[in-house]
Short mmCIF file of N, CA and C in Angstrom, two decimals:
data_model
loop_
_atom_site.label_atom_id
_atom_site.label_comp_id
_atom_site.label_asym_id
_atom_site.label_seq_id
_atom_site.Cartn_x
_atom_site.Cartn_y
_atom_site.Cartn_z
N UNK A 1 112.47 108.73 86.81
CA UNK A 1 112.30 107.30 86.99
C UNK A 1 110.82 107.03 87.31
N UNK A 2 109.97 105.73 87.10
CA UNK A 2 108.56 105.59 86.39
C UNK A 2 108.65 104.65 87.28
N UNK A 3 108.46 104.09 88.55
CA UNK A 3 108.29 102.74 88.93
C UNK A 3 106.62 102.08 88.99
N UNK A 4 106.75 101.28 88.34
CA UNK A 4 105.12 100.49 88.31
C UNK A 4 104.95 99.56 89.56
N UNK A 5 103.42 99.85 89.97
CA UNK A 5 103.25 99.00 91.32
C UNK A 5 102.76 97.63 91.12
N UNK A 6 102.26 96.85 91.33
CA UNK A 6 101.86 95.64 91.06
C UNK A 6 100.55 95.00 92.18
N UNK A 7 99.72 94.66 92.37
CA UNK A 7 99.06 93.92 93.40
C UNK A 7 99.79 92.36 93.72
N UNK A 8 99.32 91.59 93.91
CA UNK A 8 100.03 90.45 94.59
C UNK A 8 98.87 89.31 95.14
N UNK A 9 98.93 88.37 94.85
CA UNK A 9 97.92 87.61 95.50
C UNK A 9 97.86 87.64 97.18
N UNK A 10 98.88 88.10 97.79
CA UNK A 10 98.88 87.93 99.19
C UNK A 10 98.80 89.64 99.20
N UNK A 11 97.15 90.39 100.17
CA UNK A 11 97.31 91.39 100.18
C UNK A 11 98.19 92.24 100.84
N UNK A 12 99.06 91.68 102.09
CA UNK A 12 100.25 92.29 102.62
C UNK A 12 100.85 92.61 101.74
N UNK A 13 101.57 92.83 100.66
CA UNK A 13 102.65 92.66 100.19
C UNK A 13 102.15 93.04 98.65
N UNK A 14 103.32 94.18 98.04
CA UNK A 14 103.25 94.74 96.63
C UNK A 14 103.94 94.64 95.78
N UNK A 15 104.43 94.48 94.79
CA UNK A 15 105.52 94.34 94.06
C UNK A 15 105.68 95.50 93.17
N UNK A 16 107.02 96.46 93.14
CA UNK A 16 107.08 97.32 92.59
C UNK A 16 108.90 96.94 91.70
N UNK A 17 108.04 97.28 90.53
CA UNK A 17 108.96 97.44 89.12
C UNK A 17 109.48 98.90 88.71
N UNK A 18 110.96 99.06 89.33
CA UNK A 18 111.82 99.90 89.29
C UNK A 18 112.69 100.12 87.43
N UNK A 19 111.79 99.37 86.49
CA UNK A 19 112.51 99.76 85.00
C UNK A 19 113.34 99.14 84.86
N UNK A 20 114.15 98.90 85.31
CA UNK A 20 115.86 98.61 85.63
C UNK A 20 115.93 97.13 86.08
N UNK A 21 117.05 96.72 85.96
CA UNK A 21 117.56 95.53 86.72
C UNK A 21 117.83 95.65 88.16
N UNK A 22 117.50 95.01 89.19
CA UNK A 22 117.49 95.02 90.41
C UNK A 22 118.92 94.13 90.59
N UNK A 23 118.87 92.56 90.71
CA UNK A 23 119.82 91.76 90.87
C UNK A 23 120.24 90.98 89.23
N UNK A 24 121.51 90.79 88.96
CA UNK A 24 122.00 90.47 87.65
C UNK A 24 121.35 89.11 87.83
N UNK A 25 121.73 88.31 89.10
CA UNK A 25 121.25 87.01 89.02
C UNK A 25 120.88 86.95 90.88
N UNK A 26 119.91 85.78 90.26
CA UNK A 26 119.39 85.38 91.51
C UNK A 26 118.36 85.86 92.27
N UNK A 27 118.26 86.00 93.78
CA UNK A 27 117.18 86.72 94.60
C UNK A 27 117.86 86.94 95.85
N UNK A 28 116.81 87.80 96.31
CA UNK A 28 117.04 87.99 97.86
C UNK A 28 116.59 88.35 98.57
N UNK A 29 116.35 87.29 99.87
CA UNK A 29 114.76 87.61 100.60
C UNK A 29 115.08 87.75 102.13
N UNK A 30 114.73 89.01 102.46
CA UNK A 30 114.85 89.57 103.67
C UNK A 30 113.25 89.51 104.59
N UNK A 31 113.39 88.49 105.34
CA UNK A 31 111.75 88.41 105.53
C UNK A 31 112.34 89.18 106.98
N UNK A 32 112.94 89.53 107.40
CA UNK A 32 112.68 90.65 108.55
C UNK A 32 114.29 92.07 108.55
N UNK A 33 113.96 92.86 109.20
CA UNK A 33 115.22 93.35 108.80
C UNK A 33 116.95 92.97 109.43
N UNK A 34 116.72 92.10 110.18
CA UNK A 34 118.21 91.54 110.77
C UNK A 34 119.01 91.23 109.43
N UNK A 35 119.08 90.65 108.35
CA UNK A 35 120.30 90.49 107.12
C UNK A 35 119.87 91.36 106.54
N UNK A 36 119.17 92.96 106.52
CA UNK A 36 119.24 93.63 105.61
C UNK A 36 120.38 94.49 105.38
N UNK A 37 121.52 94.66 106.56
CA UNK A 37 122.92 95.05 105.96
C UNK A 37 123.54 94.46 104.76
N UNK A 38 123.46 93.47 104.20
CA UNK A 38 123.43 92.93 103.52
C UNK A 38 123.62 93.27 101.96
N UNK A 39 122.24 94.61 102.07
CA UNK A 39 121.24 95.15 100.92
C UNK A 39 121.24 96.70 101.48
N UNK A 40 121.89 97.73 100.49
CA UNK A 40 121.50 98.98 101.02
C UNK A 40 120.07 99.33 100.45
N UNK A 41 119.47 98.55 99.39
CA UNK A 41 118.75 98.84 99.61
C UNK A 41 117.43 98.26 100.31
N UNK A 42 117.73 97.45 100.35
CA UNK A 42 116.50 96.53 101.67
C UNK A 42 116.81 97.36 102.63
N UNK A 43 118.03 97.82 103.46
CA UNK A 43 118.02 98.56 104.26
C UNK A 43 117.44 99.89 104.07
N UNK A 44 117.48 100.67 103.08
CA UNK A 44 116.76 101.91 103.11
C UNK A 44 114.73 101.49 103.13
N UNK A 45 114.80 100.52 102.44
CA UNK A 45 113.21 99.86 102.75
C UNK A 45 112.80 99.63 104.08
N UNK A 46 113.65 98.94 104.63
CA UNK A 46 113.27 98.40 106.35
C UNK A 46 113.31 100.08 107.36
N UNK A 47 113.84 100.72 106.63
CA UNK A 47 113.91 102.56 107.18
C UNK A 47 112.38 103.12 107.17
N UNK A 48 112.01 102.48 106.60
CA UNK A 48 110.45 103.13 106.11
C UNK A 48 109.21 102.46 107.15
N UNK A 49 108.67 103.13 108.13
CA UNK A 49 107.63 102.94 109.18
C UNK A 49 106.68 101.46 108.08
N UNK A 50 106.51 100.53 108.71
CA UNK A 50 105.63 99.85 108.36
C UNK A 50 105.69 98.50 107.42
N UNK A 51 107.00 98.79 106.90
CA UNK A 51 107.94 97.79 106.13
C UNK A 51 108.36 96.71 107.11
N UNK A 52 107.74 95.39 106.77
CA UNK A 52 107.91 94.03 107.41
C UNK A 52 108.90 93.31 106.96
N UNK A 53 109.19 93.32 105.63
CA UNK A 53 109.94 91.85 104.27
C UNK A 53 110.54 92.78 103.20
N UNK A 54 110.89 92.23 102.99
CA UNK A 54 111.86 92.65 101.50
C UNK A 54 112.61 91.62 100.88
N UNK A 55 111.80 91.57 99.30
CA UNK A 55 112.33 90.70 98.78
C UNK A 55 112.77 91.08 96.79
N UNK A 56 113.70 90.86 97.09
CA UNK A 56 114.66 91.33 95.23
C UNK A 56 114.34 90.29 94.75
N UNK A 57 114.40 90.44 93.17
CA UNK A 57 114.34 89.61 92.11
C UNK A 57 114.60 90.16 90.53
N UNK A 58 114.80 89.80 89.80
CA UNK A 58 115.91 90.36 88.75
C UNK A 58 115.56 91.65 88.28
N UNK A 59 114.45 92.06 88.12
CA UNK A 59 113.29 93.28 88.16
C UNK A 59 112.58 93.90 89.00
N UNK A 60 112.31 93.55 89.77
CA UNK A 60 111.14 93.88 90.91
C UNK A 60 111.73 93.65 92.73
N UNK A 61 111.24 94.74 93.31
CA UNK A 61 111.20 94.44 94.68
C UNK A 61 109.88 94.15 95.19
N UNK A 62 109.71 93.41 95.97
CA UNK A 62 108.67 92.84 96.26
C UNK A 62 108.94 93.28 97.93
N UNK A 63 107.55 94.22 98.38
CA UNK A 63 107.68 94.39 99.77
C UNK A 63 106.45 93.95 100.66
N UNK A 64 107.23 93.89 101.65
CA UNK A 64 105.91 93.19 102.56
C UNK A 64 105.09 94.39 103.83
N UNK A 65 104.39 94.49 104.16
CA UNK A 65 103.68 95.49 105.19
C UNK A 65 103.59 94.63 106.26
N UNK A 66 103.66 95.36 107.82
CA UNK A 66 103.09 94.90 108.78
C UNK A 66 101.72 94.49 108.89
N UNK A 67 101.21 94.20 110.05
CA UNK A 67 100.01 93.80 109.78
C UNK A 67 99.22 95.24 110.50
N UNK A 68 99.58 96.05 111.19
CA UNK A 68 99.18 97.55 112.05
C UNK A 68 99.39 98.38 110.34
N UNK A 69 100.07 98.31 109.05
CA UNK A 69 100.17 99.32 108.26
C UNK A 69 99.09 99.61 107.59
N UNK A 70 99.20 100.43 106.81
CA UNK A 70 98.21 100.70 105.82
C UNK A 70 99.29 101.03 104.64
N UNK A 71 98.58 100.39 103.68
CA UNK A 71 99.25 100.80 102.49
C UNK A 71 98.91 102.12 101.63
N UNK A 72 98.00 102.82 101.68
CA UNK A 72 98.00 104.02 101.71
C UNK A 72 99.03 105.45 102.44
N UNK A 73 99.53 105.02 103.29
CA UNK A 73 100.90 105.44 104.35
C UNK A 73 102.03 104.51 103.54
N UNK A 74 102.05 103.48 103.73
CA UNK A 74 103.67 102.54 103.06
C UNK A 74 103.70 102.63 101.90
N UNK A 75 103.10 102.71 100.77
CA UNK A 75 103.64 102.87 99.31
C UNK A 75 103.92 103.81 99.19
N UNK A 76 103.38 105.03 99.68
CA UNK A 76 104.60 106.92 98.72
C UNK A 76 105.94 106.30 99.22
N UNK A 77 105.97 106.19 100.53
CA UNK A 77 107.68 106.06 101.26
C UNK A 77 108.31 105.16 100.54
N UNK A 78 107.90 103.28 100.22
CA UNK A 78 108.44 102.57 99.76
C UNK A 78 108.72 103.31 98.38
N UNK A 79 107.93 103.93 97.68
CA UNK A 79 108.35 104.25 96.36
C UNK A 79 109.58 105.74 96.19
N UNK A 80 109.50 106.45 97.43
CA UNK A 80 110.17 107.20 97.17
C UNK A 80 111.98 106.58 97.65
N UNK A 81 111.56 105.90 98.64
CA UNK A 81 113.10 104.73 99.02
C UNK A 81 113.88 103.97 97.95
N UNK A 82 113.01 103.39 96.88
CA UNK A 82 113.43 102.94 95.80
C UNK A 82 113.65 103.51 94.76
N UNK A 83 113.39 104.64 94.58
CA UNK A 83 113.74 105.81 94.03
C UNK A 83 115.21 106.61 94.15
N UNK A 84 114.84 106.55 95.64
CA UNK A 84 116.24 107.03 95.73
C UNK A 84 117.64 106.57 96.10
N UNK A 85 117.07 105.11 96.00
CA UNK A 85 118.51 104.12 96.07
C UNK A 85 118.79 104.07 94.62
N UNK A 86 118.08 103.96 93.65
CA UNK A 86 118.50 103.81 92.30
C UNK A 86 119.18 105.39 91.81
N UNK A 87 119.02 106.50 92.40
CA UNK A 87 119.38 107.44 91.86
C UNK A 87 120.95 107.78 92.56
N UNK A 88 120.80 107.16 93.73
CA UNK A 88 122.16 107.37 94.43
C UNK A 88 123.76 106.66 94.30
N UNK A 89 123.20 105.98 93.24
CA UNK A 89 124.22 104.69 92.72
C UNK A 89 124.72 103.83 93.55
N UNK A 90 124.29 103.58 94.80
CA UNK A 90 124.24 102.29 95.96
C UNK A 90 124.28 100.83 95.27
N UNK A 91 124.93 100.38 95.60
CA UNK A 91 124.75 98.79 95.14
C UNK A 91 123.62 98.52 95.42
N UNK A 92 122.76 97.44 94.70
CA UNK A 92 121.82 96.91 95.49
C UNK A 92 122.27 96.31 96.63
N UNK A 93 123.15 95.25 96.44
CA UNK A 93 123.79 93.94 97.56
C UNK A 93 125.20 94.72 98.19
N UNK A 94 125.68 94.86 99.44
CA UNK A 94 126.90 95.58 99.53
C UNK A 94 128.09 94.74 99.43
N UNK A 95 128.77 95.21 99.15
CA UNK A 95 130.48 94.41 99.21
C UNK A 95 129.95 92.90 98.56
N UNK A 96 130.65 91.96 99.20
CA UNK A 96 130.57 90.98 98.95
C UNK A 96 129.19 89.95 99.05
N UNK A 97 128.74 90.52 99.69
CA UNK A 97 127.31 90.04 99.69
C UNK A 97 126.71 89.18 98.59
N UNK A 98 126.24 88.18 98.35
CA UNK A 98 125.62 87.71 96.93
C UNK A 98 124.16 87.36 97.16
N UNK A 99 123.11 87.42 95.57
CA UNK A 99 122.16 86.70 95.79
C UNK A 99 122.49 85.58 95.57
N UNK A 100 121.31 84.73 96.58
CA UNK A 100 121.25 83.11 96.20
C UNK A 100 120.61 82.75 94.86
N UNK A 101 121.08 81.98 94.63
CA UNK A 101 120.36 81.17 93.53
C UNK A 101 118.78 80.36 93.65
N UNK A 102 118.87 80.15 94.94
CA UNK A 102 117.46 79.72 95.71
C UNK A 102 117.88 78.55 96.49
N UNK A 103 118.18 77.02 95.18
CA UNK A 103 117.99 75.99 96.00
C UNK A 103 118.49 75.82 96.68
N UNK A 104 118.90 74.90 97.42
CA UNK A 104 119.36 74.06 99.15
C UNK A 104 120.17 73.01 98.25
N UNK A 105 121.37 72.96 98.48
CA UNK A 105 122.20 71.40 97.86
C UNK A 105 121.29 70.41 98.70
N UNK A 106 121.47 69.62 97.50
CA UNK A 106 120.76 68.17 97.94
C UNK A 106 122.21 67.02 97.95
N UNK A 107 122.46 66.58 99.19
CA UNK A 107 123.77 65.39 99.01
C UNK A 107 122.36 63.90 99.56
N UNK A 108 123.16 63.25 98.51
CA UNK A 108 122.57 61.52 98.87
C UNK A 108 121.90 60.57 97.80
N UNK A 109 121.11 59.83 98.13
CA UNK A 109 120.91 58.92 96.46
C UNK A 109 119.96 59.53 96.20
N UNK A 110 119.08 60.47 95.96
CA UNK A 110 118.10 60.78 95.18
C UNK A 110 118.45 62.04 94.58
N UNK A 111 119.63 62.19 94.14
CA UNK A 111 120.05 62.91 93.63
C UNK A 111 119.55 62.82 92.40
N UNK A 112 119.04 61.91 91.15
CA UNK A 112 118.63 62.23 89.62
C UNK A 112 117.42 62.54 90.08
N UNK A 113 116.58 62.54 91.31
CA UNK A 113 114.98 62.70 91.03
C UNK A 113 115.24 64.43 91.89
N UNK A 114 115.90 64.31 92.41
CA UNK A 114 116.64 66.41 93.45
C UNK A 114 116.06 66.94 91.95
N UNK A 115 117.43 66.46 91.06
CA UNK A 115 117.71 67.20 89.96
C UNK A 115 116.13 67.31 88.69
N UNK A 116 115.46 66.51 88.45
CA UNK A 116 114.14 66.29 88.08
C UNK A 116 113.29 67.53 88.72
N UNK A 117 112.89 67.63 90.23
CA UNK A 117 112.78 68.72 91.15
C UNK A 117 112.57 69.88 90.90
N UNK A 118 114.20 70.25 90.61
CA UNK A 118 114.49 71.43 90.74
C UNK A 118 114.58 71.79 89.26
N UNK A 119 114.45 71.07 87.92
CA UNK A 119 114.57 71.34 86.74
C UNK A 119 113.10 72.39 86.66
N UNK A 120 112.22 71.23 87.02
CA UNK A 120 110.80 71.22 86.79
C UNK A 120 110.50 72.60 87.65
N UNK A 121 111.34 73.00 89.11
CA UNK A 121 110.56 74.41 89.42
C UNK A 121 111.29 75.56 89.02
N UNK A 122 112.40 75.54 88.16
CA UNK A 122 113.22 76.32 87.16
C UNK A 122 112.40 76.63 86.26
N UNK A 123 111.95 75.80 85.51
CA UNK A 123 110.88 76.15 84.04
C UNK A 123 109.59 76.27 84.31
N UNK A 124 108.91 75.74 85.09
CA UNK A 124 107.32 76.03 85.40
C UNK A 124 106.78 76.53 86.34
N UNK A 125 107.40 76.95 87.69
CA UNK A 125 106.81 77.11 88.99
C UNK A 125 107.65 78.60 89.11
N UNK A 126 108.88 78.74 89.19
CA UNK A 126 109.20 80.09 89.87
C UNK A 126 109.37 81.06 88.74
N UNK A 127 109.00 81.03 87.21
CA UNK A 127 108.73 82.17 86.31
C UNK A 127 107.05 82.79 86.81
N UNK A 128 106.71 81.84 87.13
CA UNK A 128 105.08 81.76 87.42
C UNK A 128 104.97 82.66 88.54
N UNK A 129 105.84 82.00 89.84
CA UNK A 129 105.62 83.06 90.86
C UNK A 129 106.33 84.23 90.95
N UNK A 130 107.67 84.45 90.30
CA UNK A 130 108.01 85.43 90.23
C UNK A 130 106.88 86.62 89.55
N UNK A 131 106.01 86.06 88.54
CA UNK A 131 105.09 87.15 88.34
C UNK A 131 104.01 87.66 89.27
N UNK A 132 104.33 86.80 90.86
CA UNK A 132 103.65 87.52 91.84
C UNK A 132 104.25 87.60 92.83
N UNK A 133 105.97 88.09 92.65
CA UNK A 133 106.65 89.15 93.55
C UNK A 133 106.81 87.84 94.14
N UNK A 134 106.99 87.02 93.94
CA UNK A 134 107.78 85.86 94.89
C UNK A 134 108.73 84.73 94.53
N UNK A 135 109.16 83.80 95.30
CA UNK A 135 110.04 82.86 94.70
C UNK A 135 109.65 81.80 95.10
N UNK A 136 109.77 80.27 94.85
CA UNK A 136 109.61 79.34 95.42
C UNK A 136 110.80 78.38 95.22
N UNK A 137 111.74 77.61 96.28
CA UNK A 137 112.51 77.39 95.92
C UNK A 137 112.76 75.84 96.98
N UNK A 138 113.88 74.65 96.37
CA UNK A 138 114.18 73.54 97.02
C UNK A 138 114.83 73.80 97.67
N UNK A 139 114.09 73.32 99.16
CA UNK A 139 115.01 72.94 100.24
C UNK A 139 115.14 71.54 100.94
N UNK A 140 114.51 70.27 100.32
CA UNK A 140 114.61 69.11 100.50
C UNK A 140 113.72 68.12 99.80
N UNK A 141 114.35 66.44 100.10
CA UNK A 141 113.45 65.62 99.50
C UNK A 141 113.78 64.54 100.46
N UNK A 142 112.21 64.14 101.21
CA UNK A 142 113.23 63.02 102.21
C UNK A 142 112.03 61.99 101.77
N UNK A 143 111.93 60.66 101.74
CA UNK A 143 110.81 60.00 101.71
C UNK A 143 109.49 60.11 100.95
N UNK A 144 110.11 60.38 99.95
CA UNK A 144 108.81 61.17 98.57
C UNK A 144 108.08 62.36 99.34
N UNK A 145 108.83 63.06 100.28
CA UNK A 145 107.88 64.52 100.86
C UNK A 145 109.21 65.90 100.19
N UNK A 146 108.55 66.60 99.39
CA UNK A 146 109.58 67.60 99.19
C UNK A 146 109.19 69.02 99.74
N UNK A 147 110.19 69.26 100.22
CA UNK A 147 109.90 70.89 101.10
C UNK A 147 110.58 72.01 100.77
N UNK A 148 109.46 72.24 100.66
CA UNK A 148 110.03 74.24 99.76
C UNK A 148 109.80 75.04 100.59
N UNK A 149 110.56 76.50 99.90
CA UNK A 149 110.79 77.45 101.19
C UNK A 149 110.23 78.41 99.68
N UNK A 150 109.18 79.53 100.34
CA UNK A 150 108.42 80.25 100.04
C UNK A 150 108.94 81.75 100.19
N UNK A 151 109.16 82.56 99.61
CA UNK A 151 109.89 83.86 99.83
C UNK A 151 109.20 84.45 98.91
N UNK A 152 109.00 86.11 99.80
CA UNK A 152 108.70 87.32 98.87
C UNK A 152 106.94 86.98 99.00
N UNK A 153 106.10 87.60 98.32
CA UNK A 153 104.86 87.28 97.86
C UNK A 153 104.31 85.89 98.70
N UNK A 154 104.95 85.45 98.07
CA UNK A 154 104.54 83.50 98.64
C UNK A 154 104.47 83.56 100.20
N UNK A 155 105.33 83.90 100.84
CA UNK A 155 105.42 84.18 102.28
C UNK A 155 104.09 84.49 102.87
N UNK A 156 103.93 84.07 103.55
CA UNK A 156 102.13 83.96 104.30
C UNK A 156 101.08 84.48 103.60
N UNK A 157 101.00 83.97 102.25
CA UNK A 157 99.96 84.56 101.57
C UNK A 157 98.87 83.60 101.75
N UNK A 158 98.09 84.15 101.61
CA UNK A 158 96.58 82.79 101.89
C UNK A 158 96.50 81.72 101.07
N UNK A 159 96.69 82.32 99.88
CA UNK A 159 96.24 80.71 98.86
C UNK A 159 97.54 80.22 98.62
N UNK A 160 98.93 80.74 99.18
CA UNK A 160 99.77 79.83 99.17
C UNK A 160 99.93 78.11 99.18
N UNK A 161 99.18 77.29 100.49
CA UNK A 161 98.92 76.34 100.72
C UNK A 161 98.38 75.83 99.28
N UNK A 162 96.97 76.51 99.12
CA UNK A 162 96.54 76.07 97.06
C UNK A 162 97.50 76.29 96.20
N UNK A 163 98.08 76.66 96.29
CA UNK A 163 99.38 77.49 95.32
C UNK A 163 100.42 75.74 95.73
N UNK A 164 100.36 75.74 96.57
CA UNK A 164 101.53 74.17 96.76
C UNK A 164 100.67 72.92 96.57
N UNK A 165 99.71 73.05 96.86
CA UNK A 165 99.02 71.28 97.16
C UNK A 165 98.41 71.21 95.85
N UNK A 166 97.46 71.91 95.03
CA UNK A 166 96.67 71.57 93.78
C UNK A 166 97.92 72.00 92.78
N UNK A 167 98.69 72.64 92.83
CA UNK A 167 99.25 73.24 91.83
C UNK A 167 100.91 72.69 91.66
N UNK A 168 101.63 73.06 92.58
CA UNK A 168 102.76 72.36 92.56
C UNK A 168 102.74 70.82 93.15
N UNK A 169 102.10 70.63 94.07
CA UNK A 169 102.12 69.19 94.27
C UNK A 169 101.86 68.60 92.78
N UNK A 170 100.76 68.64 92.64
CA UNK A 170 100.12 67.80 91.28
C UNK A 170 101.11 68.21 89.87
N UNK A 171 101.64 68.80 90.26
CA UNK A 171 103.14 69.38 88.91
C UNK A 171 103.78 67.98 88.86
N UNK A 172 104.46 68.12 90.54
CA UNK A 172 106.08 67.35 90.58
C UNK A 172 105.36 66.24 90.51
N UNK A 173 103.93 65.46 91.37
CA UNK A 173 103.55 64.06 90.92
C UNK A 173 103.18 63.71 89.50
N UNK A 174 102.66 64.44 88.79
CA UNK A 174 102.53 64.19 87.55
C UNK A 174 103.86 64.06 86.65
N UNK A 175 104.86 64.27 86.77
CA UNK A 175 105.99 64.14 86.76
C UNK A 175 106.92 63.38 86.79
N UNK A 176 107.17 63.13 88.04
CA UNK A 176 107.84 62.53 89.02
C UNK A 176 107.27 61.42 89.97
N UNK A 177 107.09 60.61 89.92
CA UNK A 177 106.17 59.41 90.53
C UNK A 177 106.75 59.15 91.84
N UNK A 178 108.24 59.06 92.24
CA UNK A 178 108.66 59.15 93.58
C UNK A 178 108.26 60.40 94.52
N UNK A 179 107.50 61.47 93.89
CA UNK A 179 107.01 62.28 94.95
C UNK A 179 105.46 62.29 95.01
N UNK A 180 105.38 62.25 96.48
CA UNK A 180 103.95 62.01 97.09
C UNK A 180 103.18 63.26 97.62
N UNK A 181 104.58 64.09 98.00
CA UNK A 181 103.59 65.24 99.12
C UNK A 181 104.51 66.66 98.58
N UNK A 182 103.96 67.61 99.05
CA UNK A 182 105.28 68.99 98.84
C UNK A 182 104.51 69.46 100.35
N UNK A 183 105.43 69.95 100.94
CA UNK A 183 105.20 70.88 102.51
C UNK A 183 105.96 71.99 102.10
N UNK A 184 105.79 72.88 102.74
CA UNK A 184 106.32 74.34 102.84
C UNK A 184 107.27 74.28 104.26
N UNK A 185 108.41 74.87 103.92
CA UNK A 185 108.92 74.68 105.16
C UNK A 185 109.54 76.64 105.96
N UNK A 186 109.37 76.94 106.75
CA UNK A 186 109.29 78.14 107.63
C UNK A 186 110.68 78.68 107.42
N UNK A 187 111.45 79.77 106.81
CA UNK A 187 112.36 79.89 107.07
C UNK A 187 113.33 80.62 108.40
#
């Protein structure tokens, strides 16, 4: 097995391509290890000295480092962990466990502009970030302010904030005229 590493705009954090399909559908983002039972293999990741996050996506695990690691020390281990969850025939997700799909139900009247939203970060915004080990996904719309929740990669990366205000803001307003602002919201 050949896994390819990836850099990442946020230097914490690497994205490594295991060949294979990771999750059939969806994602799954373990930004600390408390829900990594969840995931045997996020759990065999969070096993590994220096491992902060863990985050799946249909190809790629995307991991995060402490801020004390060095990635010279955390990538052999992360790569040999993912290695050997794929060789051991472990589920990725255990039992019943599922990935999410991402968004947050939206109930109330702005439901055709939710749906506008979330079309628009389906086709243009999270193919985009998924190519940097992350997700970006709806978790509200109150008063033309929409707030997304940032996982994987995206998660405290520096130009995140640019990554939302020049880039996705100016998406959904160019767009969508009832939205004014996008915030990031903490999960």
């Amino acid at each position: 097995m050949f896994i390819q590493t990836e850099s990442t705009p946020n230097p914490a954090t690497l994205k490594f391509l295991p060949g294979q399909t990771v999750l059939e559908m969806g994602t799954a983002d373990f930004p600390n290890a408390d829900g990594a039972a969840a995931s045997p293999l996020a759990g065999r990741l969070f096993s590994v000295p220096g491992v902060a996050g863990v985050f799946l996506g249909s190809d790629f695990v995307t991991v995060t480092k402490g801020d004390a690691a060095d990635w010279d020390h955390v990538k052999p281990a992360v790569l040999g962990a993912i290695m050997e969850h794929f060789q051991s025939g472990d589920p990725v997700m255990a039992g019943d466990a599922k990935a999410s799909s991402g968004h947050r139900d939206h109930t109330g009247e702005d439901g055709e502009i939710v749906s506008q939203i979330k079309e628009l970060l389906d086709s243009r915004v999270r193919p985009a970030v998924a190519q940097d080990g992350g997700d970006i996904t709806f978790h509200g719309f109150e008063r033309g302010v929409v707030y997304l929740h940032m996982q994987g990669a995206c998660a405290g990366c520096p130009s995140s904030t640019l990554t939302l205000k020049m880039g996705i803001e100016n998406l959904l307003r160019h767009y969508i005229p009832e939205v004014t602002e996008v915030r990031p919201v903490m999960a």
